[in-house]
Amino acid sequence: MAQELKVELEGVSKDAIGGVIEQEELEPAGAPPARVGFWVFIAGEVIILLSLIASAIYFRLTYPHWHETSTFTNVIISTINTFILLTGSLTAVLAHHFAFADAWKKARRFLLLTMLCGLAFVGMKAYEYSLEIHHGFYPNTDPFWMFYYTITGIHGLHVFAGACILFGVWLYVRKTKSKYAVENAALYWHFVDLVWLYIFPMFYLT
Amino acid sequence: MRPLRATDYPGIDLSIDIVLWGIVIVGIFSFIILAYGLWRFSAKRNPVASRTIPPAFRRLVFLDIAVLIFDIVLLAVNIYFWADLFIENDDASIQERAAAENAEVVYVKAIGRQFFWTFLYPGPDGQWNTNDDIIRGNTLVLPANAYVAVDITANDVLHSFFLPNFRIKYDAIPGINTRVWFKTTREGKYEIACAELCGAGHYKMRGEVEVLSQKNYQEWLQQVSGNSYLRYASLTTQGESTLHNNEQNSEETE
Amino acid sequence: MSAAETSWVKQYLFSTDHKVIGKQYLLTGLFMALIGGILAVAFRTNLASPGVLSDSAYLRLVTYHGSIMFFWVAMPVLLGGFGNLLIPLMIGARDMAFPTLNMLSYWTFVVSAIVLILSFFVPGGGFSGGWTIYPPLSAMPDAFLGEHLGTILFLLAVALEFASMLMGGVNFIATIITMRTKGLSFFRLPLMIWMQLIASVLFLLSVTPLIAGAFMLMMDIFAGTHFFTVTAEHTGNPILFQHLFWFFGHPEVYVILFPALGIIAEIFPANTRRPFYSYKTLVWTAIIAGVLSFLVWAHHQFVAGINPYSAIWFSVFTVAISVPFSISLVVMGLSLVNGSIRFTAPMVWAVGAYAMFIIGGLTGLPLGAFTADVYFHDTYFVVAHFHYTVFTIAVLSAIAGLYYWFPKWFGRQLNETFGKWHAILTLIFYNGFAFPGFFLGLAGHPRRYASLGFFEYLHEYQWVHVMMTVSTYLLFATQLVFAVYFIYAIFKGKKVEDPNPWKATTLEWLAPSPPPHLNWGNTHPIVEHDPYEYAVNGELKAKGIDFLPQGKLYVLKKSDAEKQEQEG
């Protein structure tokens, strides 16, 4: 017992020592830091995009030609893109499911599939932009295009970042088998997907 | 401290007086209590601390209630005058006010640009967009004992139309028209300052208000109306003239 | 590269240890404070004798002074520095939740500082449109200021700084929520930790809309959009930026105010030797004020084209904020009552900061009451008011904290007499430069004027500017002496013998001074009491001890595997 009490910390007063304790008794209960941290981060992201969307609504109220201009957007490509994102969400859920079921091979395969969905989305989006620019719609054409390019641009960057994160996690979990890495990557993907579900009606279906 | 007041409208001065006296009294009271507390409970006078506090001090919580009551009074006074100044500031309300005091109403447009003010008057006929409209640079000429309604806007960046002697201030914002009104009382020359950062010459952006007697004002009006040398349209179309000139200038200098 | 060099780099430069990162933040922040101070001295010289600086140089210095003091001094020192140094120690953790993210946060901050300094020296000069970055001035810098590159780099620096602080904020929140040691429930957290938590949440919720606004501003500059600019064909809305900016700007003040209040709330009990008067009241008033701070942003825009009806609500909420703050200040004051106040150096600083907060808080009322604000808006009254709050936060409270925790962080002591004289001189010179501002504001002196010479109604006040400038010089000189002494004391100061020199109760004083890597060695702190158990009765009192530490260190039993490892 006496040996157990040996304090390897120099410069502590004796009164400060209370006794001996098992490591297991210390485990802090509650959520893992990675999960809490990531939700906090997502909260911040949500507010950034909400502010942009709120600003767009604010402008839309005072801009009479919003509706007419919005008919020039490409509904076909964006609908395909919506399905791509939703498919990505499905594969992300499956990746998460298999990761927590310790089926890492399947989990990693679905991670890769989700990443491919992201890249497909970005590719389609780039093609869509090129069509629009070809038709002479620039960011400074009018308030609609101004917000269209800004918000879909930021969203596109998020999708691309999501694809990069998925790829990173795909590499990372090969050795570490970190469930929370998969969970957070999937969470991020769902967030990006959800944002698109607001953007899609806002710019394409009005 | 405040510059000479050139209006008999008491609203803003009254609001300032109430809030300043309030915070000075609360502040001095707090500092006296704090100083007493620090002296009374210093280690020298009170070597042993106690976990409880005497009830007399607990009554300091009433300080919060005093602050709350003060807040309510302050807000009531402020809202009353705010409604006067910025909610009931349409033409009809101002005319009503003027009629009650048998005073004249003068309508003016003020346009801020780097780094001067332009003032437009509807001229003797009282109609905008007619040939007798008056355009003046940097000097706002007004009759005494009149209600003045100023529509403020800017052509390039933000400015702020600040009349220290009339206690009035409002930002000039490109693309937006804002309305302030004030009452002139005494004749004399007063200054207009810019109170919103507008570029390097911000501190030089000085305008003048010249309050003339009713008779002199009418003479001045006859004299200047129809003599405008600037194109009226170029000033009222938002931004056009100055903004483009500025862009051209900066390109030329480069 | 030899092994020794690698370890030096890992240990001091790219360290993931929260204490090293905290010190890095602290020292970088103090270095930036020096720059901000030099700028202040330079433009105050121009105010005392106009013509020393060119018009745009004056505005540039004012802009950089404001931005640096806010984003590169107050935030890194109070959040980055104090937060990193104190959170793990005070909650009994071994490090932050995400140490690598923490390191990344610091180095992003360093890059942002470098970009900021660079932006000052690029051709055309740095940005001179005020720290509020109001468009259209900032959205069309070519047309109105002629500082294209400077503006872009300035915005980039601010964006990087926000990114860095966001990483820190996520880290703080996750750490405080998940890494508290056994027994440390939320209502046993030291007040400093509560304040850091509230500040981090406020920052996260408020800065994000501004990031959106900054993105639109960037689009205006680069892509020629018209979010905030107005031309003949396009009608943007300059007011929208002001909304986004002040939605951030007001909570931002509380982001740095709360840690400052936290510092005072730690120093008061330790030096009055009695428990904090009402711990829960302070926490709840801070939370209420934090929530209210999201509802008051347009009080910066009363005369800037907002709807006059909505202005009423903004004014009501603004004035309403005075209630939670008056309660928290009264509660702090009551904590002195029946104490046995020891006027140590940190206590003198804390009392000074507390007194200045009273002035700063009260003078907010004339600005929040909107009819009075019509006159006071954008005058020197505003300048004086926010110097009474922000200077108190970033200088008085921060230095109070430095004197208090210096022995803990550096294992050495700052001289008590020096500290007291430093406090008294600082308070005198500070009031000398800030207080006359109220009178200038009352006289209707607009801010950001390079000289008052063009206005007759201001001519008589030139001597006030001279007086304020002289005070600024003396204030700066005082801090310069402190800076030299501070650096000296880090390396050559008297070593502390007692790890708990103030006889304080919170967990960080259980650790050695300075704490080793991972803080607790083979022990672990466990919390058993409320944070401020001073003036205790019973057994301890009989022994002549008047305080009960919040917790005790428990030696960790070695697991069987570890034992075998050691033997083998």
PDB file of C-alpha atoms in Angstrom, chain B:
ATOM      1  CA  MET B   1     -20.497  71.399 -22.712  1.00  0.00           C
ATOM      2  CA  ARG B   2     -22.985  71.015 -25.526  1.00  0.00           C
ATOM      3  CA  PRO B   3     -22.761  73.603 -28.279  1.00  0.00           C
ATOM      4  CA  LEU B   4     -25.290  76.426 -28.270  1.00  0.00           C
ATOM      5  CA  ARG B   5     -28.769  75.077 -28.865  1.00  0.00           C
ATOM      6  CA  ALA B   6     -30.385  76.637 -31.911  1.00  0.00           C
ATOM      7  CA  THR B   7     -33.762  74.974 -31.614  1.00  0.00           C
ATOM      8  CA  ASP B   8     -36.546  75.175 -29.060  1.00  0.00           C
ATOM      9  CA  TYR B   9     -37.434  71.504 -29.495  1.00  0.00           C
ATOM     10  CA  PRO B  10     -36.434  70.039 -26.125  1.00  0.00           C
ATOM     11  CA  GLY B  11     -36.638  66.265 -26.863  1.00  0.00           C
ATOM     12  CA  ILE B  12     -33.064  65.222 -27.364  1.00  0.00           C
ATOM     13  CA  ASP B  13     -31.574  67.547 -24.773  1.00  0.00           C
ATOM     14  CA  LEU B  14     -34.090  66.344 -22.232  1.00  0.00           C
ATOM     15  CA  SER B  15     -33.273  62.690 -22.943  1.00  0.00           C
ATOM     16  CA  ILE B  16     -29.576  63.433 -22.590  1.00  0.00           C
ATOM     17  CA  ASP B  17     -30.079  65.310 -19.325  1.00  0.00           C
ATOM     18  CA  ILE B  18     -32.131  62.543 -17.747  1.00  0.00           C
ATOM     19  CA  VAL B  19     -29.747  59.753 -18.646  1.00  0.00           C
ATOM     20  CA  LEU B  20     -26.605  61.701 -17.729  1.00  0.00           C
ATOM     21  CA  TRP B  21     -27.918  62.789 -14.329  1.00  0.00           C
ATOM     22  CA  GLY B  22     -29.107  59.248 -13.699  1.00  0.00           C
ATOM     23  CA  ILE B  23     -25.784  57.609 -14.418  1.00  0.00           C
ATOM     24  CA  VAL B  24     -23.825  60.287 -12.548  1.00  0.00           C
ATOM     25  CA  ILE B  25     -25.934  59.753  -9.421  1.00  0.00           C
ATOM     26  CA  VAL B  26     -25.829  55.946  -9.621  1.00  0.00           C
ATOM     27  CA  GLY B  27     -22.116  56.065 -10.433  1.00  0.00           C
ATOM     28  CA  ILE B  28     -21.156  58.343  -7.549  1.00  0.00           C
ATOM     29  CA  PHE B  29     -23.282  56.314  -5.143  1.00  0.00           C
ATOM     30  CA  SER B  30     -21.635  53.069  -6.309  1.00  0.00           C
ATOM     31  CA  PHE B  31     -18.161  54.517  -5.962  1.00  0.00           C
ATOM     32  CA  ILE B  32     -18.833  55.773  -2.439  1.00  0.00           C
ATOM     33  CA  ILE B  33     -20.137  52.346  -1.374  1.00  0.00           C
ATOM     34  CA  LEU B  34     -17.196  50.618  -3.060  1.00  0.00           C
ATOM     35  CA  ALA B  35     -14.672  52.903  -1.369  1.00  0.00           C
ATOM     36  CA  TYR B  36     -16.354  52.405   2.010  1.00  0.00           C
ATOM     37  CA  GLY B  37     -16.427  48.631   1.502  1.00  0.00           C
ATOM     38  CA  LEU B  38     -12.757  48.479   0.581  1.00  0.00           C
ATOM     39  CA  TRP B  39     -11.836  50.550   3.637  1.00  0.00           C
ATOM     40  CA  ARG B  40     -14.150  48.805   6.093  1.00  0.00           C
ATOM     41  CA  PHE B  41     -13.299  45.258   5.083  1.00  0.00           C
ATOM     42  CA  SER B  42      -9.584  45.570   4.488  1.00  0.00           C
ATOM     43  CA  ALA B  43      -7.513  42.915   6.230  1.00  0.00           C
ATOM     44  CA  LYS B  44      -6.276  45.524   8.702  1.00  0.00           C
ATOM     45  CA  ARG B  45      -9.727  46.467   9.994  1.00  0.00           C
ATOM     46  CA  ASN B  46     -11.371  43.088   9.514  1.00  0.00           C
ATOM     47  CA  PRO B  47      -8.739  40.384  10.041  1.00  0.00           C
ATOM     48  CA  VAL B  48     -11.201  37.484  10.048  1.00  0.00           C
ATOM     49  CA  ALA B  49     -13.548  36.989   7.133  1.00  0.00           C
ATOM     50  CA  SER B  50     -17.042  35.658   7.612  1.00  0.00           C
ATOM     51  CA  ARG B  51     -19.242  33.619   5.324  1.00  0.00           C
ATOM     52  CA  THR B  52     -22.352  35.673   6.041  1.00  0.00           C
ATOM     53  CA  ILE B  53     -22.955  39.302   5.235  1.00  0.00           C
ATOM     54  CA  PRO B  54     -24.780  41.907   7.336  1.00  0.00           C
ATOM     55  CA  PRO B  55     -28.376  42.559   6.270  1.00  0.00           C
ATOM     56  CA  ALA B  56     -27.655  46.249   5.700  1.00  0.00           C
ATOM     57  CA  PHE B  57     -25.469  45.335   2.772  1.00  0.00           C
ATOM     58  CA  ARG B  58     -27.919  42.862   1.417  1.00  0.00           C
ATOM     59  CA  ARG B  59     -30.176  45.850   0.821  1.00  0.00           C
ATOM     60  CA  LEU B  60     -27.759  46.906  -1.905  1.00  0.00           C
ATOM     61  CA  VAL B  61     -29.841  44.653  -4.089  1.00  0.00           C
ATOM     62  CA  PHE B  62     -32.220  47.607  -4.127  1.00  0.00           C
ATOM     63  CA  LEU B  63     -29.604  49.277  -6.281  1.00  0.00           C
ATOM     64  CA  ASP B  64     -30.649  46.865  -9.020  1.00  0.00           C
ATOM     65  CA  ILE B  65     -34.275  47.784  -8.526  1.00  0.00           C
ATOM     66  CA  ALA B  66     -33.328  51.460  -8.679  1.00  0.00           C
ATOM     67  CA  VAL B  67     -31.529  50.773 -11.950  1.00  0.00           C
ATOM     68  CA  LEU B  68     -34.607  48.965 -13.253  1.00  0.00           C
ATOM     69  CA  ILE B  69     -36.947  51.844 -12.369  1.00  0.00           C
ATOM     70  CA  PHE B  70     -34.511  54.313 -13.878  1.00  0.00           C
ATOM     71  CA  ASP B  71     -34.417  52.193 -17.038  1.00  0.00           C
ATOM     72  CA  ILE B  72     -38.192  52.279 -17.356  1.00  0.00           C
ATOM     73  CA  VAL B  73     -38.405  56.058 -16.915  1.00  0.00           C
ATOM     74  CA  LEU B  74     -35.557  56.532 -19.322  1.00  0.00           C
ATOM     75  CA  LEU B  75     -37.167  54.341 -21.948  1.00  0.00           C
ATOM     76  CA  ALA B  76     -40.545  56.025 -21.594  1.00  0.00           C
ATOM     77  CA  VAL B  77     -39.060  59.473 -22.195  1.00  0.00           C
ATOM     78  CA  ASN B  78     -36.918  58.211 -25.047  1.00  0.00           C
ATOM     79  CA  ILE B  79     -39.724  56.404 -26.800  1.00  0.00           C
ATOM     80  CA  TYR B  80     -41.947  59.469 -26.513  1.00  0.00           C
ATOM     81  CA  PHE B  81     -39.461  61.715 -28.282  1.00  0.00           C
ATOM     82  CA  TRP B  82     -38.308  59.020 -30.673  1.00  0.00           C
ATOM     83  CA  ALA B  83     -41.861  58.630 -31.941  1.00  0.00           C
ATOM     84  CA  ASP B  84     -41.958  62.391 -32.395  1.00  0.00           C
ATOM     85  CA  LEU B  85     -38.712  62.519 -34.311  1.00  0.00           C
ATOM     86  CA  PHE B  86     -38.588  59.385 -36.402  1.00  0.00           C
ATOM     87  CA  ILE B  87     -42.028  57.786 -36.543  1.00  0.00           C
ATOM     88  CA  GLU B  88     -44.281  60.794 -36.969  1.00  0.00           C
ATOM     89  CA  ASN B  89     -41.939  62.362 -39.485  1.00  0.00           C
ATOM     90  CA  ASP B  90     -44.158  62.240 -42.560  1.00  0.00           C
ATOM     91  CA  ASP B  91     -45.197  65.446 -44.303  1.00  0.00           C
ATOM     92  CA  ALA B  92     -48.644  65.555 -42.714  1.00  0.00           C
ATOM     93  CA  SER B  93     -47.362  65.259 -39.117  1.00  0.00           C
ATOM     94  CA  ILE B  94     -44.738  67.905 -39.659  1.00  0.00           C
ATOM     95  CA  GLN B  95     -47.243  70.262 -41.229  1.00  0.00           C
ATOM     96  CA  GLU B  96     -49.607  69.682 -38.351  1.00  0.00           C
ATOM     97  CA  ARG B  97     -46.888  70.525 -35.877  1.00  0.00           C
ATOM     98  CA  ALA B  98     -45.937  73.633 -37.834  1.00  0.00           C
ATOM     99  CA  ALA B  99     -49.539  74.766 -38.112  1.00  0.00           C
ATOM    100  CA  ALA B 100     -49.966  74.508 -34.346  1.00  0.00           C
ATOM    101  CA  GLU B 101     -47.070  76.919 -33.886  1.00  0.00           C
ATOM    102  CA  ASN B 102     -47.882  79.003 -36.904  1.00  0.00           C
ATOM    103  CA  ALA B 103     -44.511  78.150 -38.406  1.00  0.00           C
ATOM    104  CA  GLU B 104     -43.399  77.497 -41.948  1.00  0.00           C
ATOM    105  CA  VAL B 105     -42.357  74.060 -43.278  1.00  0.00           C
ATOM    106  CA  VAL B 106     -39.253  73.857 -45.455  1.00  0.00           C
ATOM    107  CA  TYR B 107     -38.501  70.726 -47.451  1.00  0.00           C
ATOM    108  CA  VAL B 108     -34.922  69.998 -48.347  1.00  0.00           C
ATOM    109  CA  LYS B 109     -33.018  67.102 -49.864  1.00  0.00           C
ATOM    110  CA  ALA B 110     -29.481  66.545 -48.648  1.00  0.00           C
ATOM    111  CA  ILE B 111     -27.060  64.433 -50.661  1.00  0.00           C
ATOM    112  CA  GLY B 112     -23.723  63.463 -49.163  1.00  0.00           C
ATOM    113  CA  ARG B 113     -20.665  62.677 -51.217  1.00  0.00           C
ATOM    114  CA  GLN B 114     -16.928  62.578 -50.646  1.00  0.00           C
ATOM    115  CA  PHE B 115     -16.523  65.186 -49.093  1.00  0.00           C
ATOM    116  CA  PHE B 116     -19.312  67.712 -49.328  1.00  0.00           C
ATOM    117  CA  TRP B 117     -23.048  68.117 -49.056  1.00  0.00           C
ATOM    118  CA  THR B 118     -25.468  69.138 -51.779  1.00  0.00           C
ATOM    119  CA  PHE B 119     -28.841  70.597 -50.847  1.00  0.00           C
ATOM    120  CA  LEU B 120     -31.905  70.729 -53.065  1.00  0.00           C
ATOM    121  CA  TYR B 121     -34.950  72.915 -52.467  1.00  0.00           C
ATOM    122  CA  PRO B 122     -38.242  72.679 -54.339  1.00  0.00           C
ATOM    123  CA  GLY B 123     -38.019  76.451 -54.893  1.00  0.00           C
ATOM    124  CA  PRO B 124     -40.690  79.134 -54.405  1.00  0.00           C
ATOM    125  CA  ASP B 125     -43.435  77.031 -56.011  1.00  0.00           C
ATOM    126  CA  GLY B 126     -42.975  74.210 -53.557  1.00  0.00           C
ATOM    127  CA  GLN B 127     -42.921  71.562 -56.301  1.00  0.00           C
ATOM    128  CA  TRP B 128     -40.061  69.193 -57.019  1.00  0.00           C
ATOM    129  CA  ASN B 129     -38.720  68.696 -60.551  1.00  0.00           C
ATOM    130  CA  THR B 130     -39.570  72.174 -61.784  1.00  0.00           C
ATOM    131  CA  ASN B 131     -37.397  74.865 -63.253  1.00  0.00           C
ATOM    132  CA  ASP B 132     -37.222  76.946 -60.100  1.00  0.00           C
ATOM    133  CA  ASP B 133     -35.663  74.149 -58.036  1.00  0.00           C
ATOM    134  CA  ILE B 134     -32.621  75.299 -56.156  1.00  0.00           C
ATOM    135  CA  ILE B 135     -29.334  73.449 -55.816  1.00  0.00           C
ATOM    136  CA  ARG B 136     -26.810  74.635 -53.273  1.00  0.00           C
ATOM    137  CA  GLY B 137     -23.407  73.249 -52.398  1.00  0.00           C
ATOM    138  CA  ASN B 138     -22.508  72.831 -48.736  1.00  0.00           C
ATOM    139  CA  THR B 139     -24.646  75.651 -47.313  1.00  0.00           C
ATOM    140  CA  LEU B 140     -28.142  75.013 -46.099  1.00  0.00           C
ATOM    141  CA  VAL B 141     -30.046  78.309 -45.954  1.00  0.00           C
ATOM    142  CA  LEU B 142     -33.148  78.258 -43.802  1.00  0.00           C
ATOM    143  CA  PRO B 143     -35.665  80.703 -42.376  1.00  0.00           C
ATOM    144  CA  ALA B 144     -35.957  81.194 -38.637  1.00  0.00           C
ATOM    145  CA  ASN B 145     -38.917  79.714 -36.789  1.00  0.00           C
ATOM    146  CA  ALA B 146     -39.532  76.997 -39.349  1.00  0.00           C
ATOM    147  CA  TYR B 147     -39.872  73.245 -39.344  1.00  0.00           C
ATOM    148  CA  VAL B 148     -37.289  71.762 -41.671  1.00  0.00           C
ATOM    149  CA  ALA B 149     -37.814  68.300 -43.168  1.00  0.00           C
ATOM    150  CA  VAL B 150     -34.609  66.919 -44.640  1.00  0.00           C
ATOM    151  CA  ASP B 151     -34.532  63.846 -46.854  1.00  0.00           C
ATOM    152  CA  ILE B 152     -31.033  62.462 -46.654  1.00  0.00           C
ATOM    153  CA  THR B 153     -29.221  60.172 -49.032  1.00  0.00           C
ATOM    154  CA  ALA B 154     -25.704  59.633 -50.303  1.00  0.00           C
ATOM    155  CA  ASN B 155     -24.181  59.164 -53.682  1.00  0.00           C
ATOM    156  CA  ASP B 156     -21.065  57.153 -52.964  1.00  0.00           C
ATOM    157  CA  VAL B 157     -20.383  55.880 -49.450  1.00  0.00           C
ATOM    158  CA  LEU B 158     -21.985  56.267 -46.034  1.00  0.00           C
ATOM    159  CA  HIS B 159     -22.032  59.734 -44.518  1.00  0.00           C
ATOM    160  CA  SER B 160     -23.857  61.104 -41.535  1.00  0.00           C
ATOM    161  CA  PHE B 161     -25.719  64.377 -41.459  1.00  0.00           C
ATOM    162  CA  PHE B 162     -24.887  65.834 -38.045  1.00  0.00           C
ATOM    163  CA  LEU B 163     -26.155  69.206 -36.815  1.00  0.00           C
ATOM    164  CA  PRO B 164     -24.664  69.648 -33.327  1.00  0.00           C
ATOM    165  CA  ASN B 165     -26.595  72.837 -32.659  1.00  0.00           C
ATOM    166  CA  PHE B 166     -29.906  71.216 -33.526  1.00  0.00           C
ATOM    167  CA  ARG B 167     -28.926  67.941 -31.779  1.00  0.00           C
ATOM    168  CA  ILE B 168     -29.895  66.019 -34.904  1.00  0.00           C
ATOM    169  CA  LYS B 169     -27.984  63.283 -36.674  1.00  0.00           C
ATOM    170  CA  TYR B 170     -28.829  60.719 -39.307  1.00  0.00           C
ATOM    171  CA  ASP B 171     -26.789  58.566 -41.641  1.00  0.00           C
ATOM    172  CA  ALA B 172     -26.790  59.245 -45.363  1.00  0.00           C
ATOM    173  CA  ILE B 173     -26.994  55.877 -47.068  1.00  0.00           C
ATOM    174  CA  PRO B 174     -26.643  55.221 -50.798  1.00  0.00           C
ATOM    175  CA  GLY B 175     -29.865  53.851 -52.214  1.00  0.00           C
ATOM    176  CA  ILE B 176     -31.974  54.734 -49.197  1.00  0.00           C
ATOM    177  CA  ASN B 177     -33.812  57.932 -48.350  1.00  0.00           C
ATOM    178  CA  THR B 178     -34.097  58.833 -44.719  1.00  0.00           C
ATOM    179  CA  ARG B 179     -36.026  61.694 -43.202  1.00  0.00           C
ATOM    180  CA  VAL B 180     -35.168  63.880 -40.219  1.00  0.00           C
ATOM    181  CA  TRP B 181     -36.818  67.061 -39.125  1.00  0.00           C
ATOM    182  CA  PHE B 182     -35.809  69.863 -36.806  1.00  0.00           C
ATOM    183  CA  LYS B 183     -37.016  73.281 -35.859  1.00  0.00           C
ATOM    184  CA  THR B 184     -35.040  76.440 -36.402  1.00  0.00           C
ATOM    185  CA  THR B 185     -35.386  79.150 -33.805  1.00  0.00           C
ATOM    186  CA  ARG B 186     -32.588  81.664 -33.757  1.00  0.00           C
ATOM    187  CA  GLU B 187     -30.848  83.263 -36.686  1.00  0.00           C
ATOM    188  CA  GLY B 188     -27.180  82.629 -37.185  1.00  0.00           C
ATOM    189  CA  LYS B 189     -24.596  80.402 -38.785  1.00  0.00           C
ATOM    190  CA  TYR B 190     -24.189  76.821 -37.605  1.00  0.00           C
ATOM    191  CA  GLU B 191     -22.098  73.913 -38.735  1.00  0.00           C
ATOM    192  CA  ILE B 192     -22.833  70.542 -40.313  1.00  0.00           C
ATOM    193  CA  ALA B 193     -20.421  67.737 -39.512  1.00  0.00           C
ATOM    194  CA  CYS B 194     -20.069  64.285 -41.024  1.00  0.00           C
ATOM    195  CA  ALA B 195     -20.324  61.640 -38.331  1.00  0.00           C
ATOM    196  CA  GLU B 196     -19.765  58.455 -40.315  1.00  0.00           C
ATOM    197  CA  LEU B 197     -16.357  57.503 -41.636  1.00  0.00           C
ATOM    198  CA  CYS B 198     -16.406  58.307 -45.358  1.00  0.00           C
ATOM    199  CA  GLY B 199     -12.770  58.312 -46.391  1.00  0.00           C
ATOM    200  CA  ALA B 200      -9.611  60.308 -45.914  1.00  0.00           C
ATOM    201  CA  GLY B 201     -11.337  63.688 -45.993  1.00  0.00           C
ATOM    202  CA  HIS B 202     -13.943  62.708 -43.384  1.00  0.00           C
ATOM    203  CA  TYR B 203     -12.817  65.358 -40.910  1.00  0.00           C
ATOM    204  CA  LYS B 204     -12.939  68.089 -43.542  1.00  0.00           C
ATOM    205  CA  MET B 205     -16.499  67.393 -44.599  1.00  0.00           C
ATOM    206  CA  ARG B 206     -17.910  70.585 -43.208  1.00  0.00           C
ATOM    207  CA  GLY B 207     -21.198  72.145 -44.216  1.00  0.00           C
ATOM    208  CA  GLU B 208     -23.022  75.186 -42.925  1.00  0.00           C
ATOM    209  CA  VAL B 209     -26.536  75.989 -41.874  1.00  0.00           C
ATOM    210  CA  GLU B 210     -27.447  79.622 -42.275  1.00  0.00           C
ATOM    211  CA  VAL B 211     -30.639  80.598 -40.525  1.00  0.00           C
ATOM    212  CA  LEU B 212     -31.992  83.894 -41.877  1.00  0.00           C
ATOM    213  CA  SER B 213     -34.884  86.007 -40.787  1.00  0.00           C
ATOM    214  CA  GLN B 214     -38.109  85.318 -42.648  1.00  0.00           C
ATOM    215  CA  LYS B 215     -37.686  88.449 -44.789  1.00  0.00           C
ATOM    216  CA  ASN B 216     -34.102  87.770 -45.758  1.00  0.00           C
ATOM    217  CA  TYR B 217     -34.930  84.177 -46.518  1.00  0.00           C
ATOM    218  CA  GLN B 218     -37.652  85.142 -48.983  1.00  0.00           C
ATOM    219  CA  GLU B 219     -35.250  87.561 -50.703  1.00  0.00           C
ATOM    220  CA  TRP B 220     -32.602  84.875 -50.916  1.00  0.00           C
ATOM    221  CA  LEU B 221     -35.126  82.429 -52.318  1.00  0.00           C
ATOM    222  CA  GLN B 222     -36.126  84.781 -55.121  1.00  0.00           C
ATOM    223  CA  GLN B 223     -32.525  85.547 -55.857  1.00  0.00           C
ATOM    224  CA  VAL B 224     -31.261  82.001 -56.255  1.00  0.00           C
ATOM    225  CA  SER B 225     -34.243  80.187 -57.716  1.00  0.00           C
ATOM    226  CA  GLY B 226     -33.830  79.313 -61.346  1.00  0.00           C
ATOM    227  CA  ASN B 227     -30.116  80.038 -61.206  1.00  0.00           C
ATOM    228  CA  SER B 228     -29.122  76.454 -60.778  1.00  0.00           C
ATOM    229  CA  TYR B 229     -26.182  75.597 -62.903  1.00  0.00           C
ATOM    230  CA  LEU B 230     -26.102  71.862 -62.200  1.00  0.00           C
ATOM    231  CA  ARG B 231     -28.262  69.385 -63.986  1.00  0.00           C
ATOM    232  CA  TYR B 232     -30.953  68.364 -61.579  1.00  0.00           C
ATOM    233  CA  ALA B 233     -31.392  64.888 -63.003  1.00  0.00           C
ATOM    234  CA  SER B 234     -27.788  63.940 -62.575  1.00  0.00           C
ATOM    235  CA  LEU B 235     -28.041  64.514 -58.850  1.00  0.00           C
ATOM    236  CA  THR B 236     -31.238  62.687 -58.096  1.00  0.00           C
ATOM    237  CA  THR B 237     -30.563  59.573 -60.128  1.00  0.00           C
ATOM    238  CA  GLN B 238     -29.010  57.292 -57.596  1.00  0.00           C
ATOM    239  CA  GLY B 239     -25.315  57.286 -57.578  1.00  0.00           C
ATOM    240  CA  GLU B 240     -24.867  57.725 -61.287  1.00  0.00           C
ATOM    241  CA  SER B 241     -22.852  60.906 -61.567  1.00  0.00           C
ATOM    242  CA  THR B 242     -20.385  60.765 -58.719  1.00  0.00           C
ATOM    243  CA  LEU B 243     -19.847  57.088 -58.645  1.00  0.00           C
ATOM    244  CA  HIS B 244     -18.911  56.921 -62.291  1.00  0.00           C
ATOM    245  CA  ASN B 245     -16.827  60.042 -62.064  1.00  0.00           C
ATOM    246  CA  ASN B 246     -14.972  58.558 -59.147  1.00  0.00           C
ATOM    247  CA  GLU B 247     -14.296  55.336 -60.954  1.00  0.00           C
ATOM    248  CA  GLN B 248     -13.070  57.197 -63.993  1.00  0.00           C
ATOM    249  CA  ASN B 249     -10.892  59.431 -61.878  1.00  0.00           C
ATOM    250  CA  SER B 250      -9.253  56.565 -60.128  1.00  0.00           C
ATOM    251  CA  GLU B 251      -8.629  54.845 -63.447  1.00  0.00           C
ATOM    252  CA  GLU B 252      -7.122  57.990 -64.860  1.00  0.00           C
ATOM    253  CA  THR B 253      -4.804  58.475 -61.926  1.00  0.00           C
ATOM    254  CA  GLU B 254      -3.582  54.935 -62.211  1.00  0.00           C
TER     255      GLU B 254
END
